[in-house]
Coordinates of C-alpha atoms in Angstrom, one line a residue:
X30 CA 0.2 0.3 0.1
X31 CA 1.3 3.4 -0.7
X32 CA 1.7 5.9 1.9
X33 CA 0.3 9.1 1.9
X34 CA 2.0 12.5 1.9
X35 CA 3.2 13.1 4.4
X36 CA 2.9 17.0 4.5
X37 CA -0.6 15.9 4.6
X38 CA -0.6 13.6 8.5
X39 CA -1.4 15.6 11.3
X40 CA 2.6 15.5 13.4
X41 CA 1.0 14.1 16.4
X42 CA -0.1 10.7 14.6
X43 CA 1.8 7.8 16.3
X44 CA 1.9 6.2 12.5
X45 CA 3.8 9.5 11.2
X46 CA 6.0 9.0 14.2
X47 CA 6.7 5.1 14.1
X48 CA 7.3 5.5 10.0
X49 CA 10.0 8.6 10.7
X50 CA 11.6 6.4 13.5
X51 CA 12.1 3.0 11.4
X52 CA 11.1 0.0 12.5
X53 CA 14.4 -2.8 11.4
X54 CA 14.0 -4.9 14.2
X55 CA 10.5 -5.3 13.4
X56 CA 9.1 -3.8 16.2
X57 CA 6.8 -0.7 17.2
X58 CA 6.5 1.0 20.0
X59 CA 4.4 -0.6 22.6
X60 CA 0.5 0.5 21.7
X61 CA 1.3 0.6 18.2
X62 CA 3.1 -2.7 18.9
X63 CA -0.4 -4.6 20.5
X64 CA -2.7 -2.4 17.2
X65 CA -0.1 -4.5 14.8
X66 CA -0.4 -7.6 16.3
X67 CA -4.8 -7.4 16.1
X68 CA -4.0 -6.2 12.6
X69 CA -1.6 -8.8 11.3
X70 CA -4.1 -11.5 12.9
X71 CA -6.8 -10.6 11.0
X72 CA -5.2 -9.7 7.8
X73 CA -3.0 -13.7 7.7
X74 CA -6.0 -15.3 9.7
X75 CA -7.5 -16.7 6.3
X76 CA -4.0 -17.6 4.9
X77 CA -3.0 -19.5 8.5
X78 CA -7.0 -21.4 8.1
X79 CA -6.0 -22.4 4.4
X80 CA -2.6 -23.5 5.4
X81 CA -3.5 -25.6 8.1
X82 CA -6.6 -27.4 6.0
X83 CA -4.0 -27.8 3.2
X84 CA -0.7 -29.4 5.4
X85 CA -4.0 -31.6 7.5
X86 CA -4.5 -33.2 3.7
X87 CA -0.9 -33.6 2.6
X88 CA -0.5 -35.6 6.0
X89 CA -3.4 -37.7 5.6
X90 CA -1.5 -38.5 2.2
X91 CA 1.7 -39.1 4.0
X92 CA -0.5 -41.7 6.2
X93 CA -1.2 -43.7 2.6
X94 CA 2.3 -43.2 1.5
X95 CA 3.7 -44.7 4.6
X96 CA 1.2 -47.4 5.1
X97 CA 1.9 -48.7 1.8
X98 CA 5.2 -48.3 1.6
X99 CA 7.2 -49.1 5.0
X100 CA 7.4 -52.4 6.5
X101 CA 6.9 -53.4 10.1
X102 CA 7.5 -52.5 12.8
X103 CA 8.6 -48.7 11.3
X104 CA 5.4 -48.6 9.7
X105 CA 3.9 -48.9 13.0
X106 CA 5.8 -46.2 14.5
X107 CA 5.7 -43.6 11.8
X108 CA 1.5 -43.7 11.8
X109 CA 1.6 -43.3 15.5
X110 CA 3.9 -39.8 14.9
X111 CA 1.8 -39.2 11.9
X112 CA -1.7 -39.7 13.6
X113 CA -0.8 -39.5 16.9
X114 CA 1.0 -35.9 17.0
X115 CA 1.1 -34.3 13.5
X116 CA -2.6 -35.0 12.6
X117 CA -4.4 -33.7 16.2
X118 CA -2.1 -31.1 16.3
X119 CA -2.9 -29.9 12.8
X120 CA -6.7 -30.2 13.5
X121 CA -6.3 -28.6 17.2
X122 CA -4.8 -25.0 15.5
X123 CA -7.0 -25.3 12.8
X124 CA -9.8 -25.3 15.0
X125 CA -8.7 -22.8 17.3
X126 CA -8.5 -20.1 14.5
X127 CA -12.5 -19.8 15.0
X128 CA -11.6 -19.2 18.4
X129 CA -12.3 -15.7 19.1
X130 CA -10.9 -16.0 22.4
X131 CA -7.7 -17.4 21.2
X132 CA -7.4 -14.7 18.6
X133 CA -4.7 -13.1 20.5
X134 CA -2.5 -16.1 21.1
X135 CA -2.5 -17.7 17.5
X136 CA 0.8 -17.0 16.9
X137 CA 2.0 -19.0 19.2
X138 CA -0.3 -21.4 18.7
X139 CA 0.6 -21.7 15.3
X140 CA 4.7 -21.7 16.0
X141 CA 4.2 -24.5 18.6
X142 CA 2.1 -26.8 16.5
X143 CA 5.0 -26.0 13.4
X144 CA 7.6 -26.7 15.8
X145 CA 5.9 -30.3 17.1
X146 CA 5.1 -31.0 13.7
X147 CA 8.8 -30.6 12.7
X148 CA 10.5 -32.3 15.3
X149 CA 7.8 -35.0 14.8
X150 CA 9.1 -34.9 11.1
X151 CA 12.8 -35.2 12.4
X152 CA 11.8 -38.5 14.5
X153 CA 10.1 -39.8 11.2
X154 CA 13.2 -39.7 9.4
X155 CA 15.4 -41.2 12.4
X156 CA 13.0 -44.2 12.7
X157 CA 13.7 -44.5 8.8
X158 CA 17.6 -44.7 9.1
X159 CA 17.2 -46.7 12.3
X160 CA 15.5 -49.6 10.9
X161 CA 17.6 -48.6 7.6
X162 CA 14.7 -47.8 5.3
X163 CA 15.0 -45.5 2.6
X164 CA 12.8 -42.2 3.4
X165 CA 14.2 -39.4 1.5
X166 CA 15.0 -36.6 3.7
X167 CA 13.5 -33.4 1.8
X168 CA 10.2 -33.5 3.6
X169 CA 11.8 -31.9 6.3
X170 CA 12.8 -29.1 4.3
X171 CA 9.4 -28.9 2.9
X172 CA 8.0 -28.4 6.4
X173 CA 10.1 -25.6 6.8
X174 CA 9.5 -23.7 3.7
X175 CA 6.1 -24.5 4.5
X176 CA 5.6 -22.4 7.9
X177 CA 8.1 -19.7 6.2
X178 CA 5.8 -19.3 4.6
X179 CA 2.4 -20.2 4.4
X180 CA 1.4 -19.7 7.4
X181 CA 1.6 -16.3 8.3
X182 CA 3.6 -16.8 11.1
X183 CA 5.6 -13.3 12.1
X184 CA 9.5 -13.5 11.7
X185 CA 10.2 -14.2 15.4
X186 CA 8.7 -17.1 15.6
X187 CA 8.8 -18.6 11.9
X188 CA 12.3 -18.4 12.6
X189 CA 13.0 -20.0 15.9
X190 CA 10.6 -22.9 14.7
X191 CA 12.8 -23.6 11.5
X192 CA 16.2 -23.3 13.2
X193 CA 15.1 -25.5 16.0
X194 CA 13.8 -28.4 13.6
X195 CA 17.8 -28.1 12.3
X196 CA 19.0 -28.2 15.5
X197 CA 16.9 -31.4 16.1
X198 CA 17.2 -33.1 12.4
X199 CA 21.0 -32.7 13.3
X200 CA 20.7 -34.2 16.7
X201 CA 18.4 -37.3 14.8
X202 CA 21.1 -37.9 12.1
X203 CA 24.3 -38.0 14.6
X204 CA 22.3 -40.1 17.0
X205 CA 22.1 -43.1 13.9
X206 CA 25.3 -42.3 12.5
X207 CA 24.3 -40.8 9.1
X208 CA 28.0 -40.7 7.5
X209 CA 29.8 -37.6 7.3
X210 CA 29.7 -36.7 3.9
X211 CA 25.8 -36.9 3.4
X212 CA 25.4 -35.5 6.6
X213 CA 27.0 -32.4 5.9
X214 CA 25.2 -32.0 2.3
X215 CA 21.7 -32.6 4.0
X216 CA 22.6 -30.1 6.8
X217 CA 23.7 -27.4 3.8
X218 CA 20.4 -27.5 2.2
X219 CA 18.7 -27.8 5.6
X220 CA 20.8 -24.2 6.9
X221 CA 20.0 -22.6 2.9
X222 CA 16.2 -23.6 3.6
X223 CA 16.2 -21.6 7.0
X224 CA 18.3 -18.6 5.4
X225 CA 16.4 -18.6 2.6
X226 CA 13.2 -18.4 4.7
X227 CA 14.1 -16.7 7.2
X228 CA 15.4 -13.2 4.8
X229 CA 11.8 -13.7 3.2
X230 CA 9.9 -13.9 6.2
X231 CA 11.5 -10.5 7.5
X232 CA 10.6 -9.0 4.3
X233 CA 7.4 -10.3 4.1
X234 CA 6.7 -9.1 7.7
X235 CA 8.3 -5.8 6.9
X236 CA 5.9 -5.2 3.8
X237 CA 2.9 -6.5 6.4
X238 CA 4.4 -3.5 8.8
X239 CA 4.6 -0.9 5.9
X240 CA 1.4 -1.5 4.9
X241 CA 0.0 -1.2 8.1
X242 CA 1.6 1.5 8.9
X243 CA -0.1 3.0 5.6
X244 CA -3.3 2.2 6.1
X245 CA -3.1 3.9 9.7
X246 CA -2.0 6.6 8.1
X247 CA -4.5 6.8 5.3
X248 CA -7.2 6.1 8.3
X249 CA -5.5 9.0 10.1
X250 CA -6.9 11.0 7.1
X251 CA -10.1 10.3 7.1
X252 CA -10.7 10.6 10.9
X253 CA -8.3 12.9 12.2
X254 CA -8.7 16.9 12.3
X255 CA -5.5 18.0 10.5
X256 CA -4.4 20.7 12.6
X257 CA -5.3 19.2 16.1
X258 CA -5.3 16.0 15.3
X259 CA -8.5 14.5 17.6
X260 CA -11.5 13.7 15.5
X261 CA -12.9 15.0 13.0
X262 CA -17.0 16.0 13.2
X263 CA -17.8 13.0 10.9
X264 CA -15.3 10.4 13.3
X265 CA -16.8 11.5 16.0
X266 CA -20.5 10.9 15.3
X267 CA -19.5 7.6 14.3
X268 CA -18.2 6.9 17.7
X269 CA -20.5 8.1 19.7
X270 CA -22.9 6.6 17.8
X271 CA -21.5 3.6 18.7
X272 CA -20.7 4.2 22.5
X273 CA -24.8 5.8 22.9
X274 CA -25.9 2.2 21.2
X275 CA -24.0 0.3 23.9
X276 CA -24.7 2.9 26.6
X277 CA -28.4 2.1 25.5
X278 CA -27.9 -1.8 25.4
X279 CA -25.8 -1.9 28.7
X280 CA -27.9 0.9 31.0
X281 CA -24.5 3.1 31.3
X282 CA -24.1 6.6 32.0
X283 CA -22.7 9.0 29.3
X284 CA -21.0 12.7 29.6
X285 CA -21.8 14.5 26.1
X286 CA -19.6 17.7 26.3
X287 CA -19.6 20.7 24.6
X288 CA -16.4 23.0 24.8
X289 CA -15.4 26.3 23.4
X290 CA -12.0 28.5 23.5
X291 CA -13.0 31.6 25.6
X292 CA -13.3 34.4 22.8
X293 CA -11.1 32.8 20.3
X294 CA -11.4 35.7 17.6
X295 CA -10.3 38.3 19.8
X296 CA -7.4 36.1 20.5
X297 CA -6.9 35.8 16.5
X298 CA -7.0 38.8 15.7
X299 CA -4.8 39.8 18.3
X300 CA -1.9 37.3 18.2
X301 CA -2.2 36.0 14.4
X302 CA -3.2 33.1 12.5
X303 CA -0.6 31.0 13.2
X304 CA 0.0 31.8 17.1
X305 CA -3.7 30.9 17.2
X306 CA -3.3 27.8 15.5
X307 CA -0.3 26.7 17.7
X308 CA -3.1 27.6 20.8
X309 CA -5.6 25.3 19.3
X310 CA -3.1 22.6 19.2
X311 CA -2.5 22.5 22.5
X312 CA -6.0 22.9 24.0
X313 CA -6.7 19.8 22.1
X314 CA -4.0 18.0 23.9
X315 CA -4.5 18.5 26.7
X316 CA -8.3 17.5 26.1
X317 CA -6.7 14.2 24.5
X318 CA -5.2 13.1 26.9
X319 CA -8.8 13.2 28.6
X320 CA -10.4 10.9 26.5
X321 CA -8.3 7.8 26.1
X322 CA -10.1 4.9 27.4
X323 CA -11.6 2.7 24.4
X324 CA -15.6 3.8 24.3
X325 CA -14.3 7.5 25.1
X326 CA -13.8 9.8 22.3
X327 CA -12.8 13.6 22.0
X328 CA -13.3 15.9 18.5
X329 CA -12.5 19.2 16.9
X330 CA -16.1 20.0 15.9
X331 CA -15.7 23.0 14.1
X332 CA -13.3 26.4 14.7
X333 CA -12.8 26.7 18.2
X334 CA -15.3 24.5 19.3
X335 CA -14.7 20.8 20.6
X336 CA -16.6 17.8 21.3
X337 CA -16.4 14.7 23.4
X338 CA -18.2 11.7 25.1
X339 CA -17.1 9.9 28.1
X340 CA -18.7 6.2 28.6
X341 CA -20.0 4.8 32.2
X342 CA -18.5 7.3 34.2
X343 CA -20.7 9.1 37.7
X344 CA -21.4 12.6 37.4
X345 CA -18.9 13.7 39.9
X346 CA -16.2 11.6 37.9
X347 CA -17.1 13.3 34.9
X348 CA -17.1 16.9 36.6
X349 CA -13.6 16.1 37.7
X350 CA -12.4 15.6 34.5
X351 CA -14.1 18.9 33.0
X352 CA -12.4 20.6 35.6
X353 CA -9.0 18.5 35.1
X354 CA -9.2 19.7 31.3
X355 CA -10.6 23.5 32.4
X356 CA -8.1 23.9 34.8
X357 CA -5.3 22.0 32.4
X358 CA -5.8 24.2 29.8
X359 CA -5.6 27.5 31.7
X360 CA -2.2 26.1 33.1
X361 CA -1.2 26.3 29.5
X362 CA -0.6 30.4 30.4
X363 CA -1.3 30.9 26.6
X364 CA -1.4 34.8 27.3
X365 CA -4.8 36.2 25.8
X366 CA -5.0 40.0 26.5
X367 CA -8.2 40.2 24.6
X368 CA -10.0 37.9 26.9
X369 CA -13.0 39.2 29.5
X370 CA -12.4 36.0 31.0
X371 CA -8.8 36.1 32.3
X372 CA -5.5 37.1 31.0
X373 CA -4.6 33.6 29.8
X374 CA -6.6 31.1 27.3
X375 CA -9.3 29.5 29.1
X376 CA -11.9 27.0 28.1
X377 CA -15.9 26.8 28.7
X378 CA -17.5 23.7 29.1
X379 CA -20.9 22.7 28.7
X380 CA -22.4 18.8 29.9
X381 CA -25.0 16.9 29.3
X382 CA -25.2 13.5 31.7
X383 CA -27.6 10.9 30.4
X384 CA -28.2 7.5 30.3
X385 CA -29.3 6.8 27.3
X386 CA -33.2 5.5 26.9
X387 CA -34.8 4.2 23.5
X388 CA -36.6 7.4 23.0
X389 CA -33.9 9.7 23.2
X390 CA -30.6 9.9 20.7
X391 CA -27.6 11.1 20.5
X392 CA -28.6 14.4 19.0
X393 CA -30.8 15.2 22.4
X394 CA -27.8 15.3 24.2
X395 CA -25.8 17.1 22.4
X396 CA -28.3 19.6 22.3
X397 CA -28.5 19.9 26.0
X398 CA -24.5 19.8 26.3
X399 CA -24.8 23.0 24.5
X400 CA -27.4 24.6 26.0
X401 CA -25.1 23.4 29.5
X402 CA -22.2 25.7 26.9
X403 CA -24.5 28.5 26.6
X404 CA -25.0 28.8 30.3
X405 CA -21.3 28.8 30.4
X406 CA -20.9 31.4 28.8
X407 CA -23.4 33.4 30.2
X408 CA -22.2 32.7 33.7
X409 CA -18.6 34.3 32.7
X410 CA -16.7 31.5 31.0
X411 CA -13.9 29.6 32.0
X412 CA -15.7 27.1 34.1
X413 CA -18.4 23.8 33.7
X414 CA -21.8 23.9 33.9
X415 CA -23.3 20.3 33.5
X416 CA -27.1 19.4 32.6
X417 CA -29.2 16.6 33.3
X418 CA -31.7 14.8 30.4
X419 CA -35.1 14.5 31.7
X420 CA -36.3 10.7 31.5

């Protein structure tokens, strides 16, 4: 995916910061890394399901070939590994991909299955050597290539599986006394397969991380206000509607808040638009710091107006948060000689405290918050006014 023009993206975007920092170690900052893991799981989920299904069918084919070609007692020992270890592991991993509770752990589930399957194949090769049966060792190369490129494993997990399988194969061959020149040749080819797999898997994950950042930057462009980095009005409406419907289902309270920078036109006229833009950025940063929970959100509503929604808090808790926002903006100490409220930039806040009912809408709450904001201005600005919606 092509990156958007970076000058169009808000400079506080975590996706932009990560792009500028780089990620050659295939690691993002902690919060972004968790988001990437969920993105990767969703992107590669279908591939992992198909890979495990194909692997299960191919493993059954090898069961049939071994049942036909191998002599006793080798046949029984090998089929025990194939039917008792490899097949159940593959099926369990395939079932796990459909369990939403395991979605965040599929890398380790897939990695464990890949490693145990590789060890089982190494064990089958060792049994064949012990019984002097000519079993091609190339099967372990196929297994190695399979989980590097087809299972959706990330680089670290795939590399651990690949190189541990190589060590297991080497230990098995040494234990059964494989001739030195043949062992050297086999290990060389398996080592090359792991090197190619490691490089290819690194490149694949690097490209996936680039796509993730590009997707995040495009989403920022679509949802974020360029100047402040908060949500834009359209994105806020979408998020707030989700919170509103969830609050209706769970009978939770919401705080819907309208905010307005006091006498901002005078600020722009006196200090200039560049200073006004910087003031809005600092104000938005304070507001955003108090709306970080998953169902909370804040947005620039237009001009010097901001809006926010806070989920599942008591009225006292919400009033504390609003007062912290108001005090935090006053503490910025941005000089404002044209304000009648204070000699620094201040914010008026109107809060509607509601428990959404089926006959009420988000627009009703926004109108009530706007009434509260009007009262805050009437009472002298630089204050919080709260109103409750009638049931």
